[in-house]
Amino acid sequence: MEFMTRVEIGKASWKLSHDRSVVTFGSCFADEIGRRLRDRLFDIDINPAGTLFNPSSVASTLTRTLDSREYSHNELVCTPDGIWHLMSHHSEFSSPDPLKVVSRANSRMQRAAAMLREKDTVLMITLGSSRAFRYLATGEIAGNCHKLPGREFELVDLSLESIIEEWDILIQKLLHENPTIRIILTVSPVRHKSYGLVADRLSKSILLMACHKIKEKYSVNVDYFPAYEIFTDELRDYRFYASDMVHPSEVGADYVFERFTSAYLDENEKDLTKQCLALTRRLSHRQLGERNGSTILFEKETDRLTSSLSKLSPRIANAIERIKKEK
């Protein structure tokens, strides 16, 4: 007996592997999938501009990344608390030191630009809302409002036509720069409750239509993964949401990630991801108390697994080094 309506996901015509680099752009759900790929030692750059929700901000940031147009001090905005911000970036880039904001944004942009040009790179886009805020001082769509007064912004609903037009130009540019790139479009299941649930559903419907129109036109390079549909049709219970009733819970995100790996990983890669995750957990382990015989055995096995996996791929070796630095 079936107790849910299961979303059918066709097998992708290509597969994700540890030999490909991955770049994610978009909403916090891109962070969720990206973090799980990172823990499985994929060579990944997660949200180089931080969390972005609307398709216009994602498209303009990606375009600027491909053009390698560096950010400058003139683009910064300072709030009354003395914190400097880039309107195109998430507040994780913000700082009391304006030089740090620009330096970090440009460093992340350069790394993402290089990865986007690598052979067989996978670009995963997660769109959150077709509602956006136009910053009146510049007329540009803001990636983040940084808690500035509402009077400094205009709420706009991006039309299906404008989204498709902007993304059509972007994807042509991406394919010109890298004909081997593979793009996965998805719509975030995170609900923008502050807009009202009816307005949020209307917003999601525009994003869904835009994704499918783009996929139809660029079917060789563009794929669609139904994260939103999995949450709304398979995971209807509120236990799959966090306590805010907006974001997916860890269990819910894990389930969607399992569906993602079923579509994009072959069996050998699935086995490899298990080994990689085991090593990540070992590297993240914090030893309590005095170093003893058990500790030494644990360290030796960790070193053995590190050496074994590092030899399989330079990308895995790089991912391991990044995990060690973050520890």
mmCIF file of C-alpha atoms in Angstrom:
data_model
loop_
_atom_site.group_PDB
_atom_site.id
_atom_site.type_symbol
_atom_site.label_atom_id
_atom_site.label_comp_id
_atom_site.label_asym_id
_atom_site.label_seq_id
_atom_site.Cartn_x
_atom_site.Cartn_y
_atom_site.Cartn_z
ATOM 1 C CA MET A 1 0.000 0.000 0.000
ATOM 2 C CA GLU A 2 1.340 3.434 -0.958
ATOM 3 C CA PHE A 3 0.967 6.234 1.593
ATOM 4 C CA MET A 4 2.382 9.040 -0.554
ATOM 5 C CA THR A 5 2.354 10.265 -4.128
ATOM 6 C CA ARG A 6 5.925 9.784 -5.293
ATOM 7 C CA VAL A 7 7.526 12.289 -7.664
ATOM 8 C CA GLU A 8 8.988 10.469 -10.632
ATOM 9 C CA ILE A 9 12.524 11.550 -11.491
ATOM 10 C CA GLY A 10 13.986 10.323 -14.741
ATOM 11 C CA LYS A 11 17.597 9.222 -14.856
ATOM 12 C CA ALA A 12 19.868 12.050 -15.938
ATOM 13 C CA SER A 13 21.631 11.700 -19.286
ATOM 14 C CA TRP A 14 24.918 12.486 -17.495
ATOM 15 C CA LYS A 15 26.249 11.684 -14.048
ATOM 16 C CA LEU A 16 27.805 13.711 -11.283
ATOM 17 C CA SER A 17 31.173 12.386 -10.160
ATOM 18 C CA HIS A 18 34.150 13.359 -8.016
ATOM 19 C CA ASP A 19 35.999 14.184 -11.244
ATOM 20 C CA ARG A 20 33.708 17.185 -11.838
ATOM 21 C CA SER A 21 33.795 20.489 -10.011
ATOM 22 C CA VAL A 22 30.484 21.817 -8.677
ATOM 23 C CA VAL A 23 29.333 25.403 -8.122
ATOM 24 C CA THR A 24 26.038 26.275 -6.438
ATOM 25 C CA PHE A 25 24.201 29.604 -6.597
ATOM 26 C CA GLY A 26 20.940 30.619 -5.017
ATOM 27 C CA SER A 27 18.825 30.138 -1.935
ATOM 28 C CA CYS A 28 19.658 28.535 1.393
ATOM 29 C CA PHE A 29 18.522 25.215 -0.072
ATOM 30 C CA ALA A 30 21.576 25.428 -2.343
ATOM 31 C CA ASP A 31 23.564 25.550 0.896
ATOM 32 C CA GLU A 32 21.816 22.399 2.137
ATOM 33 C CA ILE A 33 22.595 20.358 -0.982
ATOM 34 C CA GLY A 34 26.032 21.939 -1.300
ATOM 35 C CA ARG A 35 26.963 21.128 2.283
ATOM 36 C CA ARG A 36 26.038 17.496 1.800
ATOM 37 C CA LEU A 37 28.133 17.295 -1.371
ATOM 38 C CA ARG A 38 31.039 18.986 0.415
ATOM 39 C CA ASP A 39 30.811 16.456 3.280
ATOM 40 C CA ARG A 40 31.114 13.731 0.645
ATOM 41 C CA LEU A 41 34.316 15.380 -0.604
ATOM 42 C CA PHE A 42 33.112 16.833 -3.888
ATOM 43 C CA ASP A 43 35.171 19.753 -5.185
ATOM 44 C CA ILE A 44 32.513 22.396 -4.631
ATOM 45 C CA ASP A 45 32.086 26.142 -4.248
ATOM 46 C CA ILE A 46 28.877 26.796 -2.324
ATOM 47 C CA ASN A 47 27.082 30.086 -3.008
ATOM 48 C CA PRO A 48 30.047 32.335 -3.915
ATOM 49 C CA ALA A 49 27.921 35.442 -3.233
ATOM 50 C CA GLY A 50 26.115 33.971 -0.246
ATOM 51 C CA THR A 51 22.420 33.214 -0.133
ATOM 52 C CA LEU A 52 20.430 34.796 -2.984
ATOM 53 C CA PHE A 53 16.720 34.221 -3.532
ATOM 54 C CA ASN A 54 15.464 35.949 -6.650
ATOM 55 C CA PRO A 55 16.449 34.881 -10.193
ATOM 56 C CA SER A 56 17.532 38.362 -11.258
ATOM 57 C CA SER A 57 20.135 38.654 -8.483
ATOM 58 C CA VAL A 58 21.445 35.170 -9.221
ATOM 59 C CA ALA A 59 21.665 35.909 -12.949
ATOM 60 C CA SER A 60 23.394 39.285 -12.547
ATOM 61 C CA THR A 61 25.906 37.888 -10.045
ATOM 62 C CA LEU A 62 26.688 34.947 -12.319
ATOM 63 C CA THR A 63 27.087 37.268 -15.292
ATOM 64 C CA ARG A 64 29.482 39.477 -13.364
ATOM 65 C CA THR A 65 31.425 36.403 -12.248
ATOM 66 C CA LEU A 66 31.884 35.277 -15.852
ATOM 67 C CA ASP A 67 32.947 38.797 -16.838
ATOM 68 C CA SER A 68 35.391 38.920 -13.891
ATOM 69 C CA ARG A 69 34.286 42.480 -13.123
ATOM 70 C CA GLU A 70 35.712 43.088 -9.681
ATOM 71 C CA TYR A 71 33.736 44.790 -6.927
ATOM 72 C CA SER A 72 34.937 48.164 -5.713
ATOM 73 C CA HIS A 73 34.642 50.325 -2.616
ATOM 74 C CA ASN A 74 32.277 52.663 -4.486
ATOM 75 C CA GLU A 75 29.595 49.955 -4.539
ATOM 76 C CA LEU A 76 29.511 49.522 -0.762
ATOM 77 C CA VAL A 77 26.724 50.787 1.478
ATOM 78 C CA CYS A 78 27.338 51.610 5.139
ATOM 79 C CA THR A 79 24.534 51.136 7.658
ATOM 80 C CA PRO A 80 24.246 53.314 10.809
ATOM 81 C CA ASP A 81 25.961 50.638 12.896
ATOM 82 C CA GLY A 82 29.158 51.126 10.899
ATOM 83 C CA ILE A 83 28.894 47.876 8.918
ATOM 84 C CA TRP A 84 29.714 47.911 5.188
ATOM 85 C CA HIS A 85 27.640 45.845 2.764
ATOM 86 C CA LEU A 86 27.431 44.859 -0.880
ATOM 87 C CA MET A 87 23.807 45.006 -2.017
ATOM 88 C CA SER A 88 24.480 42.126 -4.406
ATOM 89 C CA HIS A 89 25.785 39.825 -1.642
ATOM 90 C CA HIS A 90 24.563 38.144 1.507
ATOM 91 C CA SER A 91 25.430 39.749 4.847
ATOM 92 C CA GLU A 92 28.038 37.031 5.516
ATOM 93 C CA PHE A 93 30.333 39.242 3.397
ATOM 94 C CA SER A 94 29.573 42.362 5.458
ATOM 95 C CA SER A 95 32.195 43.826 7.788
ATOM 96 C CA PRO A 96 33.200 46.999 9.676
ATOM 97 C CA ASP A 97 36.246 46.971 7.371
ATOM 98 C CA PRO A 98 35.208 47.907 3.797
ATOM 99 C CA LEU A 99 38.429 46.488 2.350
ATOM 100 C CA LYS A 100 37.564 43.054 3.746
ATOM 101 C CA VAL A 101 34.127 43.120 2.101
ATOM 102 C CA VAL A 102 35.540 43.888 -1.344
ATOM 103 C CA SER A 103 38.519 41.557 -0.980
ATOM 104 C CA ARG A 104 36.421 38.584 0.064
ATOM 105 C CA ALA A 105 33.789 39.174 -2.639
ATOM 106 C CA ASN A 106 36.454 39.385 -5.352
ATOM 107 C CA SER A 107 38.320 36.341 -4.058
ATOM 108 C CA ARG A 108 35.175 34.209 -4.086
ATOM 109 C CA MET A 109 34.253 35.537 -7.527
ATOM 110 C CA GLN A 110 37.649 34.621 -8.975
ATOM 111 C CA ARG A 111 37.475 31.076 -7.631
ATOM 112 C CA ALA A 112 33.937 30.574 -8.940
ATOM 113 C CA ALA A 113 34.859 32.007 -12.359
ATOM 114 C CA ALA A 114 37.741 29.552 -12.688
ATOM 115 C CA MET A 115 35.571 26.585 -11.682
ATOM 116 C CA LEU A 116 32.773 27.571 -14.081
ATOM 117 C CA ARG A 117 35.232 27.292 -16.964
ATOM 118 C CA GLU A 118 36.528 23.836 -16.035
ATOM 119 C CA LYS A 119 35.592 20.918 -18.262
ATOM 120 C CA ASP A 120 32.323 19.213 -17.310
ATOM 121 C CA THR A 121 31.642 21.584 -14.405
ATOM 122 C CA VAL A 122 28.207 21.243 -12.789
ATOM 123 C CA LEU A 123 26.378 24.474 -11.943
ATOM 124 C CA MET A 124 23.447 23.990 -9.585
ATOM 125 C CA ILE A 125 20.955 26.866 -9.346
ATOM 126 C CA THR A 126 18.289 26.999 -6.632
ATOM 127 C CA LEU A 127 15.721 29.781 -7.030
ATOM 128 C CA GLY A 128 13.723 30.867 -4.005
ATOM 129 C CA SER A 129 11.258 33.600 -4.990
ATOM 130 C CA SER A 130 10.225 35.675 -7.978
ATOM 131 C CA ARG A 131 9.550 38.583 -5.599
ATOM 132 C CA ALA A 132 12.460 40.979 -5.258
ATOM 133 C CA PHE A 133 13.416 44.366 -3.872
ATOM 134 C CA ARG A 134 14.726 47.142 -6.081
ATOM 135 C CA TYR A 135 17.245 49.393 -4.324
ATOM 136 C CA LEU A 136 16.009 52.892 -5.208
ATOM 137 C CA ALA A 137 19.434 54.517 -4.854
ATOM 138 C CA THR A 138 20.801 52.557 -7.819
ATOM 139 C CA GLY A 139 17.708 51.089 -9.482
ATOM 140 C CA GLU A 140 19.193 47.588 -9.246
ATOM 141 C CA ILE A 141 17.581 44.468 -7.797
ATOM 142 C CA ALA A 142 19.075 43.847 -4.359
ATOM 143 C CA GLY A 143 20.449 40.454 -3.486
ATOM 144 C CA ASN A 144 20.025 41.354 0.183
ATOM 145 C CA CYS A 145 18.431 44.349 1.884
ATOM 146 C CA HIS A 146 20.737 44.230 4.945
ATOM 147 C CA LYS A 147 17.924 45.506 7.186
ATOM 148 C CA LEU A 148 17.993 48.953 5.585
ATOM 149 C CA PRO A 149 14.755 50.985 5.928
ATOM 150 C CA GLY A 150 11.921 49.720 3.741
ATOM 151 C CA ARG A 151 11.479 53.182 2.196
ATOM 152 C CA GLU A 152 14.796 52.656 0.368
ATOM 153 C CA PHE A 153 13.335 49.769 -1.642
ATOM 154 C CA GLU A 154 10.531 48.988 -4.036
ATOM 155 C CA LEU A 155 8.930 45.532 -3.919
ATOM 156 C CA VAL A 156 8.660 44.095 -7.430
ATOM 157 C CA ASP A 157 7.246 40.860 -8.820
ATOM 158 C CA LEU A 158 9.525 39.601 -11.560
ATOM 159 C CA SER A 159 7.507 38.473 -14.564
ATOM 160 C CA LEU A 160 7.931 35.110 -16.264
ATOM 161 C CA GLU A 161 8.955 36.882 -19.476
ATOM 162 C CA SER A 162 11.645 39.010 -17.803
ATOM 163 C CA ILE A 163 13.124 36.008 -15.998
ATOM 164 C CA ILE A 164 13.292 33.917 -19.170
ATOM 165 C CA GLU A 165 14.812 36.803 -21.141
ATOM 166 C CA GLU A 166 17.549 37.423 -18.549
ATOM 167 C CA TRP A 167 18.354 33.743 -18.124
ATOM 168 C CA ASP A 168 18.371 33.107 -21.860
ATOM 169 C CA ILE A 169 21.176 35.655 -22.216
ATOM 170 C CA LEU A 170 23.016 34.201 -19.214
ATOM 171 C CA ILE A 171 22.875 30.580 -20.382
ATOM 172 C CA GLN A 172 24.087 31.508 -23.846
ATOM 173 C CA LYS A 173 27.009 33.261 -22.160
ATOM 174 C CA LEU A 174 27.709 30.233 -19.943
ATOM 175 C CA LEU A 175 27.685 27.892 -22.944
ATOM 176 C CA HIS A 176 29.936 30.233 -24.903
ATOM 177 C CA GLU A 177 32.440 30.248 -22.034
ATOM 178 C CA ASN A 178 32.128 26.510 -21.362
ATOM 179 C CA PRO A 179 30.233 24.277 -23.837
ATOM 180 C CA THR A 180 30.723 21.262 -21.530
ATOM 181 C CA ILE A 181 29.005 22.822 -18.513
ATOM 182 C CA ARG A 182 25.963 21.038 -17.068
ATOM 183 C CA ILE A 183 23.323 23.111 -15.293
ATOM 184 C CA ILE A 184 20.797 21.822 -12.769
ATOM 185 C CA LEU A 185 17.850 24.117 -12.086
ATOM 186 C CA THR A 186 15.717 23.633 -9.024
ATOM 187 C CA VAL A 187 13.158 25.608 -7.010
ATOM 188 C CA SER A 188 13.637 25.874 -3.275
ATOM 189 C CA PRO A 189 10.992 24.309 -1.016
ATOM 190 C CA VAL A 190 11.643 27.035 1.569
ATOM 191 C CA ARG A 191 8.420 28.985 2.057
ATOM 192 C CA HIS A 192 8.547 32.790 2.104
ATOM 193 C CA LYS A 193 5.835 33.086 4.714
ATOM 194 C CA SER A 194 6.331 36.836 5.201
ATOM 195 C CA TYR A 195 4.898 37.438 1.704
ATOM 196 C CA GLY A 196 1.783 35.446 2.564
ATOM 197 C CA LEU A 197 1.353 31.813 1.526
ATOM 198 C CA VAL A 198 -0.826 32.626 -1.492
ATOM 199 C CA ALA A 199 1.720 35.123 -2.825
ATOM 200 C CA ASP A 200 4.501 32.617 -2.159
ATOM 201 C CA ARG A 201 2.732 29.901 -4.166
ATOM 202 C CA LEU A 202 2.223 32.325 -7.054
ATOM 203 C CA SER A 203 5.907 33.222 -6.854
ATOM 204 C CA LYS A 204 6.959 29.571 -6.907
ATOM 205 C CA SER A 205 4.707 28.884 -9.891
ATOM 206 C CA ILE A 206 6.491 31.571 -11.920
ATOM 207 C CA LEU A 207 9.868 30.070 -11.016
ATOM 208 C CA LEU A 208 8.686 26.586 -11.965
ATOM 209 C CA MET A 209 7.459 27.792 -15.340
ATOM 210 C CA ALA A 210 10.701 29.672 -15.970
ATOM 211 C CA CYS A 211 12.835 26.629 -15.108
ATOM 212 C CA HIS A 212 10.906 24.362 -17.451
ATOM 213 C CA LYS A 213 10.933 26.868 -20.315
ATOM 214 C CA ILE A 214 14.701 27.209 -19.981
ATOM 215 C CA LYS A 215 15.151 23.443 -19.736
ATOM 216 C CA GLU A 216 13.100 22.916 -22.903
ATOM 217 C CA LYS A 217 15.281 25.317 -24.863
ATOM 218 C CA TYR A 218 18.645 24.063 -23.554
ATOM 219 C CA SER A 219 17.811 20.415 -22.928
ATOM 220 C CA VAL A 220 21.325 19.144 -23.727
ATOM 221 C CA ASN A 221 23.023 21.223 -21.035
ATOM 222 C CA VAL A 222 20.190 22.079 -18.647
ATOM 223 C CA ASP A 223 18.348 19.685 -16.358
ATOM 224 C CA TYR A 224 15.647 20.200 -13.731
ATOM 225 C CA PHE A 225 15.559 18.558 -10.304
ATOM 226 C CA PRO A 226 12.147 18.642 -8.568
ATOM 227 C CA ALA A 227 13.127 19.539 -4.994
ATOM 228 C CA TYR A 228 10.041 21.723 -4.540
ATOM 229 C CA GLU A 229 7.727 19.016 -5.842
ATOM 230 C CA ILE A 230 9.270 16.365 -3.592
ATOM 231 C CA PHE A 231 8.596 18.514 -0.554
ATOM 232 C CA THR A 232 5.058 19.487 -1.492
ATOM 233 C CA ASP A 233 3.953 16.043 -2.753
ATOM 234 C CA GLU A 234 6.020 13.511 -0.804
ATOM 235 C CA LEU A 235 6.917 15.323 2.428
ATOM 236 C CA ARG A 236 3.643 17.021 3.269
ATOM 237 C CA ASP A 237 3.915 16.523 7.027
ATOM 238 C CA TYR A 238 5.192 19.461 9.112
ATOM 239 C CA ARG A 239 7.724 17.162 10.806
ATOM 240 C CA PHE A 240 9.829 17.595 7.669
ATOM 241 C CA TYR A 241 10.120 21.309 8.410
ATOM 242 C CA ALA A 242 12.295 23.019 11.011
ATOM 243 C CA SER A 243 10.729 24.702 14.039
ATOM 244 C CA ASP A 244 10.121 27.889 12.027
ATOM 245 C CA MET A 245 7.757 25.911 9.757
ATOM 246 C CA VAL A 246 9.542 27.493 6.786
ATOM 247 C CA HIS A 247 12.868 25.762 6.242
ATOM 248 C CA PRO A 248 13.309 22.022 5.697
ATOM 249 C CA SER A 249 14.392 19.994 8.710
ATOM 250 C CA GLU A 250 17.590 17.952 8.559
ATOM 251 C CA VAL A 251 15.489 14.836 7.934
ATOM 252 C CA GLY A 252 13.620 16.526 5.096
ATOM 253 C CA ALA A 253 16.786 17.864 3.465
ATOM 254 C CA ASP A 254 18.451 14.450 3.830
ATOM 255 C CA TYR A 255 15.526 12.825 2.036
ATOM 256 C CA VAL A 256 15.680 15.253 -0.876
ATOM 257 C CA PHE A 257 19.444 14.746 -1.082
ATOM 258 C CA GLU A 258 18.906 10.971 -1.293
ATOM 259 C CA ARG A 259 16.553 11.528 -4.225
ATOM 260 C CA PHE A 260 19.160 13.813 -5.781
ATOM 261 C CA THR A 261 21.911 11.200 -5.516
ATOM 262 C CA SER A 262 19.604 8.539 -6.942
ATOM 263 C CA ALA A 263 19.184 10.670 -10.050
ATOM 264 C CA TYR A 264 22.738 11.918 -10.522
ATOM 265 C CA LEU A 265 25.124 9.332 -9.040
ATOM 266 C CA ASP A 266 25.865 5.860 -10.352
ATOM 267 C CA GLU A 267 26.374 2.953 -7.946
ATOM 268 C CA ASN A 268 30.172 3.273 -7.834
ATOM 269 C CA GLU A 269 29.907 6.950 -6.928
ATOM 270 C CA LYS A 270 27.318 6.201 -4.245
ATOM 271 C CA ASP A 271 29.725 3.701 -2.647
ATOM 272 C CA LEU A 272 32.524 6.258 -2.855
ATOM 273 C CA THR A 273 30.398 8.959 -1.210
ATOM 274 C CA LYS A 274 29.856 6.647 1.782
ATOM 275 C CA GLN A 275 33.602 6.295 2.247
ATOM 276 C CA CYS A 276 34.092 10.037 1.815
ATOM 277 C CA LEU A 277 31.405 10.863 4.375
ATOM 278 C CA ALA A 278 32.986 8.416 6.820
ATOM 279 C CA LEU A 279 36.311 10.235 6.465
ATOM 280 C CA THR A 280 34.703 13.673 6.853
ATOM 281 C CA ARG A 281 33.126 12.559 10.114
ATOM 282 C CA ARG A 282 36.469 11.211 11.302
ATOM 283 C CA LEU A 283 38.227 14.462 10.428
ATOM 284 C CA SER A 284 35.523 16.429 12.274
ATOM 285 C CA HIS A 285 35.836 14.248 15.380
ATOM 286 C CA ARG A 286 37.067 16.051 18.491
ATOM 287 C CA GLN A 287 39.103 13.992 20.903
ATOM 288 C CA LEU A 288 38.135 14.380 24.554
ATOM 289 C CA GLY A 289 40.564 13.619 27.325
ATOM 290 C CA GLU A 290 44.093 12.247 27.112
ATOM 291 C CA ARG A 291 45.496 10.677 23.972
ATOM 292 C CA ASN A 292 45.537 6.885 24.457
ATOM 293 C CA GLY A 293 45.713 3.591 22.584
ATOM 294 C CA SER A 294 42.216 3.957 21.159
ATOM 295 C CA THR A 295 43.027 7.467 20.010
ATOM 296 C CA ILE A 296 46.164 6.280 18.220
ATOM 297 C CA LEU A 297 44.255 3.511 16.433
ATOM 298 C CA PHE A 298 41.572 6.010 15.406
ATOM 299 C CA GLU A 299 44.215 8.384 14.024
ATOM 300 C CA LYS A 300 45.986 5.615 12.103
ATOM 301 C CA GLU A 301 42.754 4.458 10.465
ATOM 302 C CA THR A 302 41.887 8.069 9.617
ATOM 303 C CA ASP A 303 45.311 8.546 8.005
ATOM 304 C CA ARG A 304 44.918 5.299 6.060
ATOM 305 C CA LEU A 305 41.510 6.311 4.726
ATOM 306 C CA THR A 306 42.779 9.820 3.921
ATOM 307 C CA SER A 307 45.681 8.412 1.913
ATOM 308 C CA SER A 308 43.481 5.893 0.118
ATOM 309 C CA LEU A 309 40.849 8.431 -0.956
ATOM 310 C CA SER A 310 43.380 11.136 -1.849
ATOM 311 C CA LYS A 311 44.994 8.794 -4.359
ATOM 312 C CA LEU A 312 41.676 8.306 -6.179
ATOM 313 C CA SER A 313 41.323 11.909 -7.348
ATOM 314 C CA PRO A 314 43.161 15.235 -7.016
ATOM 315 C CA ARG A 315 39.779 16.852 -6.424
ATOM 316 C CA ILE A 316 39.102 14.577 -3.442
ATOM 317 C CA ALA A 317 42.581 15.378 -2.116
ATOM 318 C CA ASN A 318 41.802 19.114 -2.390
ATOM 319 C CA ALA A 319 38.440 18.636 -0.679
ATOM 320 C CA ILE A 320 40.140 16.785 2.202
ATOM 321 C CA GLU A 321 42.612 19.637 2.672
ATOM 322 C CA ARG A 322 39.763 22.155 2.830
ATOM 323 C CA ILE A 323 37.977 20.052 5.463
ATOM 324 C CA LYS A 324 41.178 19.955 7.538
ATOM 325 C CA LYS A 325 41.578 23.732 7.326
ATOM 326 C CA GLU A 326 37.976 24.272 8.460
ATOM 327 C CA LYS A 327 38.394 21.955 11.446
#
